[in-house]
Coordinates of C-alpha atoms in Angstrom, one line a residue:
M1 CA -18.5 32.1 -54.8
A2 CA -21.9 32.6 -52.5
V3 CA -23.9 29.0 -52.9
R4 CA -26.6 31.0 -50.3
K5 CA -27.9 33.9 -49.2
L6 CA -26.9 34.5 -46.0
R7 CA -29.3 34.7 -42.6
M8 CA -28.7 37.9 -40.6
G9 CA -30.4 38.6 -37.0
M10 CA -30.7 42.1 -35.9
I11 CA -30.4 43.3 -32.4
G12 CA -31.9 46.7 -32.4
G13 CA -32.1 48.9 -35.1
G14 CA -36.1 49.5 -34.8
K15 CA -38.4 53.0 -34.8
N16 CA -36.5 56.2 -35.3
A17 CA -33.0 53.9 -35.0
F18 CA -30.7 56.2 -37.4
I19 CA -28.1 53.0 -37.4
G20 CA -30.3 50.5 -38.1
A21 CA -31.4 51.1 -41.1
I22 CA -28.2 51.8 -42.5
H23 CA -27.2 48.7 -41.6
R24 CA -29.8 47.0 -43.1
I25 CA -29.2 49.1 -46.6
A26 CA -25.8 48.0 -46.3
A27 CA -26.3 44.0 -45.8
N28 CA -28.8 44.2 -48.9
M29 CA -27.0 46.2 -51.5
D30 CA -25.2 43.0 -52.7
G31 CA -28.0 40.6 -52.3
L32 CA -25.5 38.2 -50.3
I33 CA -27.9 38.8 -47.0
E34 CA -31.5 38.8 -46.0
L35 CA -33.2 40.2 -42.7
S36 CA -34.3 37.1 -41.2
C37 CA -35.4 37.6 -37.5
G38 CA -34.8 40.4 -35.3
A39 CA -35.2 41.6 -31.6
L40 CA -35.3 45.7 -33.3
S41 CA -35.7 47.3 -29.3
S42 CA -34.7 47.0 -26.0
N43 CA -38.8 47.3 -25.6
P44 CA -40.6 44.6 -26.5
E45 CA -43.1 46.2 -28.2
T46 CA -41.5 48.3 -30.4
A47 CA -39.6 45.6 -30.9
R48 CA -42.6 43.4 -32.3
A49 CA -43.8 46.6 -33.6
S50 CA -40.4 48.1 -35.6
G51 CA -40.2 44.0 -36.7
K52 CA -43.8 44.0 -38.4
D53 CA -43.2 46.8 -40.1
L54 CA -39.7 45.1 -41.8
F55 CA -41.8 42.5 -42.7
I56 CA -39.9 40.0 -40.6
P57 CA -42.0 36.9 -40.0
E58 CA -44.2 36.7 -37.1
D59 CA -42.6 33.8 -35.3
R60 CA -39.1 35.2 -35.8
N61 CA -40.1 38.5 -34.5
Y62 CA -38.7 39.1 -31.3
G63 CA -39.6 40.9 -28.2
T64 CA -35.5 40.7 -26.8
Y65 CA -32.5 39.6 -28.0
K66 CA -32.3 36.9 -25.5
E67 CA -35.4 35.4 -26.6
M68 CA -34.0 35.3 -30.4
I69 CA -30.8 33.3 -29.7
E70 CA -32.4 30.5 -27.9
A71 CA -35.2 30.4 -30.3
E72 CA -33.0 30.6 -33.0
Y73 CA -30.4 28.3 -31.6
K74 CA -32.9 25.7 -31.9
L75 CA -34.2 25.7 -35.7
P76 CA -32.6 23.5 -37.8
A77 CA -29.6 24.5 -39.2
D78 CA -31.1 25.3 -42.5
R79 CA -33.4 27.9 -41.2
R80 CA -31.7 29.4 -37.9
M81 CA -29.8 32.7 -38.6
H82 CA -26.3 32.9 -39.7
F83 CA -25.1 35.4 -37.6
V84 CA -26.6 38.6 -35.9
S85 CA -26.4 42.0 -36.6
I86 CA -25.7 44.3 -33.2
V87 CA -26.8 48.1 -33.7
T88 CA -27.1 49.3 -30.1
P89 CA -25.6 51.9 -28.4
N90 CA -22.3 51.1 -26.2
F91 CA -24.1 49.7 -23.2
A92 CA -25.4 47.0 -25.1
H93 CA -23.0 45.8 -26.7
F94 CA -21.1 42.9 -25.3
E95 CA -24.2 40.6 -23.6
P96 CA -25.8 40.3 -27.2
A97 CA -22.3 39.8 -28.4
M98 CA -20.6 37.1 -25.9
M99 CA -24.1 35.7 -25.9
A100 CA -24.3 35.0 -30.1
L101 CA -20.6 33.8 -29.8
E102 CA -21.8 31.2 -27.1
H103 CA -24.6 29.9 -29.5
G104 CA -22.2 29.0 -32.0
F105 CA -23.5 32.6 -34.2
H106 CA -20.9 35.0 -35.8
V107 CA -21.3 38.2 -35.1
V108 CA -21.6 42.1 -37.0
I109 CA -21.6 44.5 -34.2
D110 CA -21.2 48.4 -34.6
K111 CA -18.3 50.1 -33.1
P112 CA -16.9 50.7 -30.5
M113 CA -17.0 47.2 -30.1
T114 CA -18.1 47.2 -26.2
L115 CA -18.5 49.9 -22.9
T116 CA -15.3 48.9 -21.7
L117 CA -11.8 47.6 -22.9
E118 CA -12.1 44.4 -20.2
E119 CA -15.4 43.6 -22.1
A120 CA -13.2 44.0 -25.6
K121 CA -10.9 41.5 -24.5
K122 CA -13.0 39.0 -23.2
L123 CA -15.1 39.1 -26.7
N124 CA -12.3 39.0 -28.3
T125 CA -10.8 35.9 -26.4
K126 CA -14.4 34.5 -26.9
V127 CA -14.3 35.1 -30.6
K128 CA -10.3 33.0 -30.5
E129 CA -11.5 30.2 -28.7
T130 CA -14.7 29.4 -30.7
G131 CA -13.2 30.2 -34.5
L132 CA -16.2 32.5 -35.5
L133 CA -16.1 35.9 -37.2
L134 CA -16.7 38.8 -35.7
C135 CA -17.0 42.1 -37.8
L136 CA -16.2 45.5 -36.5
T137 CA -18.0 48.5 -38.6
H138 CA -15.0 51.2 -39.5
T139 CA -17.2 52.5 -42.0
Y140 CA -14.5 54.6 -43.7
S141 CA -12.2 51.7 -44.1
G142 CA -15.0 50.5 -47.0
Y143 CA -13.9 52.9 -49.3
P144 CA -12.0 52.1 -52.5
M145 CA -10.0 55.4 -52.0
V146 CA -9.1 54.5 -48.8
K147 CA -8.1 50.9 -49.7
Q148 CA -5.6 52.1 -52.4
A149 CA -3.6 54.8 -50.2
R150 CA -3.1 51.4 -47.8
Q151 CA -2.0 49.4 -50.6
M152 CA 0.2 52.0 -51.7
V153 CA 1.7 52.6 -48.3
K154 CA 1.6 49.2 -48.1
E155 CA 4.0 48.8 -51.3
G156 CA 6.4 51.1 -49.9
K157 CA 5.5 54.0 -52.7
F158 CA 6.0 57.3 -50.3
G159 CA 9.0 55.3 -48.5
E160 CA 9.1 55.4 -44.8
I161 CA 6.0 57.6 -42.9
R162 CA 7.2 60.1 -40.6
K163 CA 4.1 61.6 -39.6
V164 CA 0.2 61.3 -40.3
C165 CA -2.2 63.9 -39.6
V166 CA -6.1 63.0 -39.5
E167 CA -9.2 65.3 -38.2
Y168 CA -12.8 64.2 -37.7
P169 CA -14.6 67.8 -36.9
Q170 CA -18.9 67.1 -36.4
G171 CA -20.8 70.5 -35.8
W172 CA -23.8 68.5 -34.5
L173 CA -23.7 68.8 -31.0
S174 CA -22.7 72.4 -30.7
L175 CA -25.8 73.4 -28.4
P176 CA -26.7 71.0 -25.6
T177 CA -29.1 69.0 -27.9
E178 CA -29.3 66.3 -25.8
R179 CA -31.5 68.4 -23.7
E180 CA -34.2 69.1 -26.2
G181 CA -35.4 66.0 -27.3
N182 CA -32.5 64.9 -29.5
Q183 CA -32.4 60.8 -28.8
Q184 CA -29.3 60.3 -30.5
A185 CA -27.5 63.4 -28.8
A186 CA -28.9 61.6 -25.4
W187 CA -27.3 58.8 -25.3
R188 CA -24.0 59.6 -27.0
T189 CA -23.7 62.5 -24.1
D190 CA -24.7 60.0 -21.3
P191 CA -21.7 58.1 -19.7
S192 CA -23.8 55.3 -18.7
K193 CA -24.6 54.7 -22.6
S194 CA -21.7 55.6 -23.9
G195 CA -18.6 55.1 -21.6
K196 CA -15.8 56.9 -21.3
S197 CA -15.8 59.0 -23.7
G198 CA -18.1 61.1 -26.2
C199 CA -16.2 62.8 -28.9
M200 CA -13.7 60.5 -29.1
G201 CA -15.6 57.1 -28.5
D202 CA -18.0 58.5 -31.3
I203 CA -15.9 59.7 -34.0
G204 CA -12.2 59.6 -32.3
T205 CA -12.1 56.1 -32.7
H206 CA -13.2 56.2 -36.6
A207 CA -10.1 58.4 -37.2
A208 CA -7.8 56.6 -35.0
Q209 CA -8.9 53.4 -36.7
L210 CA -8.4 55.1 -40.3
A211 CA -4.9 56.3 -39.0
E212 CA -3.3 53.0 -38.8
Y213 CA -5.4 51.3 -41.2
I214 CA -4.1 53.5 -43.9
S215 CA -0.4 53.7 -42.6
G216 CA -0.1 50.0 -41.5
L217 CA 1.1 51.8 -38.1
E218 CA 0.0 51.2 -34.5
I219 CA 0.1 54.4 -31.9
T220 CA 2.3 54.0 -29.1
K221 CA 1.9 57.2 -27.0
I222 CA -0.5 59.7 -27.0
C223 CA -0.6 63.5 -25.6
A224 CA -4.4 64.3 -25.0
D225 CA -6.0 67.5 -24.8
L226 CA -10.1 66.8 -23.9
N227 CA -13.0 69.1 -23.9
R228 CA -16.1 69.8 -22.6
V229 CA -16.9 72.9 -24.4
V230 CA -20.9 72.9 -23.7
D231 CA -21.7 74.0 -20.2
G232 CA -23.5 71.0 -18.3
R233 CA -22.2 68.1 -20.9
L234 CA -21.0 65.0 -19.1
L235 CA -18.7 64.2 -21.9
D236 CA -15.9 65.5 -24.4
D237 CA -17.2 67.2 -27.1
D238 CA -14.0 67.9 -28.5
G239 CA -10.0 67.3 -28.5
N240 CA -6.4 67.8 -29.5
L241 CA -4.2 64.3 -29.3
L242 CA -0.6 64.5 -29.9
L243 CA 0.7 60.7 -31.2
K244 CA 4.0 58.4 -31.6
F245 CA 3.8 55.4 -33.5
N246 CA 5.7 52.4 -33.7
N247 CA 8.2 53.4 -36.4
G248 CA 9.2 56.6 -34.4
A249 CA 6.4 58.9 -36.5
N250 CA 4.4 61.4 -35.0
G251 CA 0.9 62.8 -35.6
I252 CA -1.8 64.7 -34.6
L253 CA -5.6 64.0 -34.3
M254 CA -8.2 66.3 -33.8
A255 CA -12.1 65.5 -33.1
S256 CA -14.7 67.5 -32.2
Q257 CA -18.2 67.6 -32.2
I258 CA -18.6 71.5 -31.5
A259 CA -17.3 72.6 -34.6
A260 CA -20.3 74.5 -35.9
G261 CA -21.0 74.5 -39.5
E262 CA -19.1 71.0 -40.0
E263 CA -20.5 67.9 -41.2
N264 CA -18.7 65.3 -41.4
A265 CA -15.3 66.6 -42.9
L266 CA -13.1 63.2 -41.7
T267 CA -9.5 64.2 -43.3
I268 CA -6.7 62.0 -43.6
K269 CA -3.0 63.1 -44.9
V270 CA -0.1 60.5 -44.8
Y271 CA 3.7 61.9 -44.9
G272 CA 6.3 59.6 -46.8
E273 CA 9.9 60.1 -47.0
I274 CA 9.3 60.7 -51.0
G275 CA 5.6 61.4 -51.2
S276 CA 2.3 62.0 -49.6
L277 CA -1.3 61.1 -49.6
E278 CA -4.5 63.1 -48.8
W279 CA -8.1 62.0 -48.2
H280 CA -11.2 63.7 -47.9
Q281 CA -14.4 61.6 -46.9
E282 CA -16.8 64.2 -48.0
E283 CA -15.0 63.6 -51.3
P284 CA -14.4 60.2 -51.0
N285 CA -14.2 59.1 -54.8
T286 CA -10.7 61.1 -54.9
L287 CA -7.0 60.6 -53.7
K288 CA -4.9 63.2 -53.7
V289 CA -0.9 62.2 -54.3
K290 CA 1.8 64.2 -53.9
W291 CA 6.0 63.7 -54.5
L292 CA 8.5 65.4 -53.5
D293 CA 10.1 65.4 -57.3
A294 CA 7.0 65.3 -59.6
P295 CA 3.8 66.5 -60.1
A296 CA 0.7 65.9 -58.1
Q297 CA -1.6 62.9 -59.3
L298 CA -5.3 62.4 -58.7
Y299 CA -6.7 59.0 -58.7
R300 CA -10.0 58.1 -59.3
T301 CA -12.1 54.9 -57.9
G302 CA -13.4 52.9 -60.9
N303 CA -10.5 52.9 -62.9
G304 CA -8.3 49.7 -63.9
Y305 CA -5.2 51.7 -62.3
L306 CA -6.2 50.9 -58.9
S307 CA -5.4 47.8 -57.2
S308 CA -7.3 45.0 -56.8
F309 CA -8.2 45.5 -52.8
A310 CA -9.8 49.2 -54.3
Q311 CA -10.9 47.6 -57.4
H312 CA -13.3 44.6 -55.6
N313 CA -14.4 47.4 -53.3
S314 CA -15.4 49.7 -56.3
R315 CA -19.2 49.2 -57.9
T316 CA -19.6 51.9 -60.9
P317 CA -17.4 53.1 -63.4
S318 CA -15.6 56.1 -63.1
G319 CA -17.0 59.3 -62.5
H320 CA -20.1 58.1 -60.4
P321 CA -20.2 59.0 -57.0
E322 CA -20.0 56.0 -54.5
G323 CA -20.2 56.8 -50.9
Y324 CA -21.0 56.4 -47.6
L325 CA -23.8 53.6 -48.4
E326 CA -21.7 51.6 -50.2
A327 CA -18.5 52.0 -48.1
F328 CA -20.6 50.6 -45.3
A329 CA -22.0 47.7 -47.9
N330 CA -18.4 46.8 -48.6
I331 CA -17.8 46.1 -45.0
Y332 CA -20.9 43.9 -44.9
R333 CA -19.9 42.4 -48.4
N334 CA -16.2 41.3 -47.2
F335 CA -18.2 39.8 -44.3
A336 CA -20.6 38.0 -46.0
L337 CA -17.9 36.5 -48.4
T338 CA -15.6 35.6 -45.9
L339 CA -18.0 33.8 -44.0
S340 CA -20.1 32.1 -47.3
A341 CA -16.4 30.6 -48.3
V342 CA -15.9 29.2 -44.2
L343 CA -19.5 27.7 -44.6
E344 CA -18.3 26.4 -47.9
G345 CA -15.2 25.1 -46.8
D346 CA -13.3 27.0 -49.2
L347 CA -10.4 29.9 -48.3
P348 CA -11.3 33.5 -48.7
T349 CA -9.5 35.8 -50.4
K350 CA -7.3 38.7 -48.7
E351 CA -9.7 40.9 -50.2
M352 CA -12.6 39.2 -48.6
L353 CA -10.6 39.0 -45.5
D354 CA -10.3 43.0 -45.4
F355 CA -12.7 44.3 -42.4
P356 CA -12.6 45.2 -38.8
N357 CA -12.5 42.3 -36.7
A358 CA -12.2 42.1 -32.7
T359 CA -8.6 42.8 -32.6
D360 CA -9.3 46.0 -34.2
G361 CA -12.1 46.2 -31.4
V362 CA -10.0 45.7 -28.6
R363 CA -7.2 48.4 -29.9
G364 CA -10.4 50.8 -30.6
M365 CA -11.6 50.5 -26.7
A366 CA -8.0 50.7 -25.2
F367 CA -7.7 54.0 -28.0
I368 CA -10.4 55.5 -25.6
E369 CA -9.2 54.2 -22.2
N370 CA -5.8 55.7 -23.0
V371 CA -7.2 59.1 -24.1
V372 CA -8.9 59.8 -21.5
A373 CA -6.3 58.6 -19.0
S374 CA -3.8 60.9 -20.6
G375 CA -6.7 63.9 -20.6
Q376 CA -6.7 63.2 -16.9
S377 CA -2.6 63.3 -16.7
D378 CA -0.2 65.7 -15.7
Q379 CA 2.7 63.5 -18.1
K380 CA 3.2 64.8 -21.6
W381 CA 3.4 61.3 -23.1
Y382 CA 1.1 58.6 -21.9
D383 CA 2.3 55.3 -22.8
F384 CA -0.5 53.3 -25.4
K385 CA -1.8 50.4 -22.8
I386 CA -3.7 47.3 -23.6

């Protein structure tokens, strides 16, 4: 049980930033966290103007993340921030995260964790050295029915897993909007800001994380076909992967941002020896379960027959929609409950500890680098290297 609100500092997420507002709503939803300070833009003037709009106290409304971390570090323990939330584009993740860890602050960070695999490994090493917490906001793992699916697989309900099919089609980059003033499109298609991959780095990582999270397996081999469909685009905007997992299972992963008409149609199907499951992000309250020798079943959020993990991450009675914001909030809540337990000298429960961490961040960056390498290679199967 938390005995205090956790004080959060935010880096990025100021004026005209989509994901910053999502993080603040998610962090605030359970009353466990308060926004105490911020450096909300790489432009000091914009940072301070953004902080003023959010009523951050003037003396803790910083122009740069370095200024914030150094100033907060000097404050008394009962005033300084407990953790920092980093909601900047990919290229601006590593340095503030490393500086925060070096100054003793826990970290929440948007995915993918860094710009390169080397940076991710360094952060993971620092987390292990310091014993601090790092939470990676792979939102979709926060849905109650995703938790339910994971537990059913873990309990062997479907027998050995044989096949995993996951797809994440979007249509918002079907036209060259990065050249038409769309800031979100501009940085995501810029290698200097996004990294080696566009579509696979942005949403393919979500699909891969979900496949491993629900199945409990790890990807060991990849055969990748990456495409740049829109003329002049510098990074992939579409891709198809064949996968091999560490138990011998096979899989298919499709991610596309040029699938005109699609919104965020993330879908996963997991097939075992005696049954299978199916979950759609655009209808997240329902988990479809199918059996080899019995009628299909629908599991629904908010019911007492669900696992402790699903119930821990449900907020309303059955029939009341719980969506993206609630799933995002579940990531923050589990992190906050774990951090509060650590601060009180208590042991977090297994349900509290169920959030993506630095190890997941390393696997995410390895996924990006291996997919790009496979896409550039002529060999059929490319070993998943970390």
